Coordinates of C-alpha atoms in Angstrom, one line a residue:
M1 CA 8.0 15.0 1.3
S2 CA 7.3 11.3 1.8
A3 CA 3.7 10.2 1.2
G4 CA 1.7 8.4 3.8
P5 CA 3.8 8.4 7.0
R6 CA 2.1 8.5 10.4
R7 CA 3.0 7.5 13.9
S8 CA 2.4 3.9 14.8
L9 CA -0.1 3.3 17.6
T10 CA 1.1 1.3 20.6
T11 CA -0.9 0.1 23.6
S12 CA 2.0 -0.8 25.8
P13 CA 2.7 1.8 28.6
T14 CA 6.5 1.0 28.3
A15 CA 6.7 1.3 24.6
R16 CA 9.0 4.0 23.3
P17 CA 7.7 6.5 20.8
T18 CA 8.0 5.3 17.2
P19 CA 8.9 7.5 14.3
P20 CA 6.4 8.0 11.5
C21 CA 6.4 5.1 9.1
Q22 CA 4.9 4.2 5.7
V23 CA 2.8 1.0 5.1
G24 CA 2.8 -0.9 1.9
V25 CA 0.7 -3.7 0.5
F26 CA 2.6 -6.3 -1.4
L27 CA 1.6 -9.3 -3.6
A28 CA 4.2 -12.0 -4.0
Y29 CA 4.3 -15.2 -6.1
T30 CA 6.2 -18.3 -5.1
G31 CA 6.7 -21.5 -7.1
E32 CA 9.1 -24.4 -7.6
R33 CA 11.5 -22.2 -9.6
G34 CA 11.6 -19.3 -7.1
R35 CA 9.7 -16.3 -5.8
T36 CA 9.1 -12.7 -6.8
L37 CA 7.1 -9.6 -5.9
I38 CA 4.5 -9.0 -8.6
D39 CA 2.7 -5.9 -7.2
R40 CA 3.0 -3.2 -4.6
R41 CA 1.1 -0.2 -3.5
L42 CA 1.4 2.4 -0.8
Y43 CA -1.3 2.4 1.8
L44 CA -2.6 5.9 2.6
P45 CA -4.5 6.4 5.8
T46 CA -7.5 8.7 5.9
S47 CA -5.4 11.4 7.6
W48 CA -3.7 11.6 4.2
T49 CA -6.5 11.0 1.7
D50 CA -8.7 13.6 3.5
D51 CA -6.0 16.3 3.1
R52 CA -5.8 17.0 -0.6
E53 CA -3.3 19.8 -0.3
R54 CA -0.9 17.4 1.6
C55 CA -1.5 14.8 -1.1
R56 CA -0.7 17.2 -3.9
A57 CA 2.5 18.3 -2.1
A58 CA 3.6 14.7 -2.1
G59 CA 2.7 14.1 -5.7
I60 CA -0.4 12.0 -5.1
N61 CA -3.1 12.5 -7.7
D62 CA -6.5 13.9 -6.8
H63 CA -8.3 10.7 -7.8
V64 CA -6.6 8.6 -5.1
A65 CA -9.1 7.8 -2.4
F66 CA -8.9 5.9 0.9
E67 CA -8.9 2.1 0.6
T68 CA -8.4 -0.4 3.3
K69 CA -5.4 -2.8 3.0
V70 CA -7.8 -5.7 2.3
V71 CA -9.4 -3.8 -0.6
I72 CA -6.0 -3.0 -2.0
A73 CA -4.9 -6.6 -1.7
K74 CA -8.0 -8.0 -3.3
A75 CA -7.6 -5.6 -6.3
M76 CA -4.0 -6.8 -6.7
V77 CA -5.1 -10.4 -6.8
R78 CA -7.8 -9.7 -9.3
R79 CA -5.3 -7.9 -11.6
A80 CA -2.7 -10.7 -11.2
T81 CA -5.3 -13.4 -12.0
A82 CA -7.1 -11.6 -14.8
P83 CA -7.2 -13.5 -18.1
T84 CA -5.6 -10.5 -19.9
T85 CA -2.6 -10.4 -17.5
R86 CA 0.6 -11.7 -19.1
K87 CA 2.1 -14.4 -16.9
S88 CA 5.7 -15.2 -17.6
F89 CA 6.3 -16.9 -14.3
G90 CA 5.5 -20.4 -13.0

């Protein structure tokens, strides 16, 4: 079972139905010497986090709670810029 998929919402009356999709939040670094992804996390909508049985079936721990994409991104930036984080890029 894939974790987190749901149908995309469309407002266009001519839009075709879209298959369920997963949404991720990614943090990237870019510099003079190149670019790289340094963090990633699956976004889980409330339809998932409110259904613990569904989460368990997909291997998602019970401590995982709903967070907005902005909250997830801010946590990634805090981790990446923390003084204790080893930075071997740049």
